[in-house]
Amino acid sequence: MTEEFDDSFKELEQSVMEDMKRVYSEKTIDHFLSPRNLGEIPAHDGFGRVTGPCGDTMEIYLKVRDGRVMNASFWTDGCGPSIASGSMVTELAKGKSISEAQKITQQDVLDALGGLPEDSLHCTLLAANTLKEAIKDYLAFRKEPWKRAYGVH
Ligand code: FES
């Protein structure tokens, strides 16, 4: 009985995987199933939260040292492609200077993921826009560091 269950579960798992491969690139599936940089960075230097037109929200946290993104992480309540996009945009931002990170576009995320179906394109835009918000937040706090002590976002 258990063996039968195991076999049918494996078959189901395989067929789900094959369906996903028909729609998404291997990179997207990899970042969706094993997201990098998931979760909050405590004592972050920049934070962005954006809700897209689909109603899903993404958050990005940045740790910045000497004008360079030392660490970046994300959280989302969105779909699989948004998880893959948050994972990829934070990977792209890490190690870049703030001005380089500011230039990361939706297309960069899309290219790095190996493309997405038309109806998931907005998920990469959500990730790129959330990164921009987090950078804006970092730059605003850099000008007025006293606000950080009061937890003003
Ligand atoms: Fe909302 Fe993908 S459907 S972010």
PDB file of N, CA and C and ligand atoms in Angstrom, residues 54-56 76 78-82 119-120 122-123 126, ligand 1:
ATOM      1  N   CYS A  54      -1.737  42.977  -9.712  1.00  0.00           N
ATOM      2  CA  CYS A  54      -2.374  41.662  -9.493  1.00  0.00           C
ATOM      3  C   CYS A  54      -2.765  41.481  -8.026  1.00  0.00           C
ATOM      4  N   GLY A  55      -2.312  42.413  -7.149  1.00  0.00           N
ATOM      5  CA  GLY A  55      -2.654  42.318  -5.724  1.00  0.00           C
ATOM      6  C   GLY A  55      -1.577  41.632  -4.893  1.00  0.00           C
ATOM      7  N   ASP A  56      -0.521  41.124  -5.552  1.00  0.00           N
ATOM      8  CA  ASP A  56       0.561  40.472  -4.813  1.00  0.00           C
ATOM      9  C   ASP A  56       1.587  41.509  -4.358  1.00  0.00           C
ATOM     10  N   THR A  76       7.720  37.540  -0.590  1.00  0.00           N
ATOM     11  CA  THR A  76       6.525  37.829  -1.391  1.00  0.00           C
ATOM     12  C   THR A  76       5.408  36.867  -1.028  1.00  0.00           C
ATOM     13  N   GLY A  78       3.334  36.326  -3.448  1.00  0.00           N
ATOM     14  CA  GLY A  78       2.904  36.159  -4.833  1.00  0.00           C
ATOM     15  C   GLY A  78       3.088  34.755  -5.386  1.00  0.00           C
ATOM     16  N   CYS A  79       2.976  34.667  -6.688  1.00  0.00           N
ATOM     17  CA  CYS A  79       2.993  33.410  -7.438  1.00  0.00           C
ATOM     18  C   CYS A  79       4.421  32.846  -7.563  1.00  0.00           C
ATOM     19  N   GLY A  80       4.536  31.688  -8.184  1.00  0.00           N
ATOM     20  CA  GLY A  80       5.844  31.068  -8.422  1.00  0.00           C
ATOM     21  C   GLY A  80       6.799  31.984  -9.175  1.00  0.00           C
ATOM     22  N   PRO A  81       6.379  32.569 -10.306  1.00  0.00           N
ATOM     23  CA  PRO A  81       7.278  33.479 -11.025  1.00  0.00           C
ATOM     24  C   PRO A  81       7.703  34.693 -10.199  1.00  0.00           C
ATOM     25  N   SER A  82       6.848  35.141  -9.264  1.00  0.00           N
ATOM     26  CA  SER A  82       7.274  36.278  -8.430  1.00  0.00           C
ATOM     27  C   SER A  82       8.343  35.829  -7.434  1.00  0.00           C
ATOM     28  N   ASP A 119       1.937  36.181 -19.578  1.00  0.00           N
ATOM     29  CA  ASP A 119       1.088  36.559 -18.437  1.00  0.00           C
ATOM     30  C   ASP A 119       1.839  36.587 -17.105  1.00  0.00           C
ATOM     31  N   SER A 120       3.149  36.297 -17.123  1.00  0.00           N
ATOM     32  CA  SER A 120       3.936  36.398 -15.885  1.00  0.00           C
ATOM     33  C   SER A 120       4.955  37.537 -15.958  1.00  0.00           C
ATOM     34  N   HIS A 122       4.599  40.673 -15.627  1.00  0.00           N
ATOM     35  CA  HIS A 122       4.429  41.685 -14.570  1.00  0.00           C
ATOM     36  C   HIS A 122       5.077  41.256 -13.252  1.00  0.00           C
ATOM     37  N   CYS A 123       5.323  39.963 -13.079  1.00  0.00           N
ATOM     38  CA  CYS A 123       5.953  39.485 -11.840  1.00  0.00           C
ATOM     39  C   CYS A 123       7.410  39.982 -11.767  1.00  0.00           C
ATOM     40  N   LEU A 126       7.324  43.650 -10.852  1.00  0.00           N
ATOM     41  CA  LEU A 126       7.132  43.813  -9.404  1.00  0.00           C
ATOM     42  C   LEU A 126       8.484  43.720  -8.690  1.00  0.00           C
TER      43      LEU A 126
HETATM   44 FE1  FES B   1       1.078  38.569  -8.947  1.00  0.00          FE
HETATM   45 FE2  FES B   1       2.867  37.008 -10.225  1.00  0.00          FE
HETATM   46  S1  FES B   1       0.695  36.968 -10.374  1.00  0.00           S
HETATM   47  S2  FES B   1       3.239  38.692  -8.914  1.00  0.00           S
END
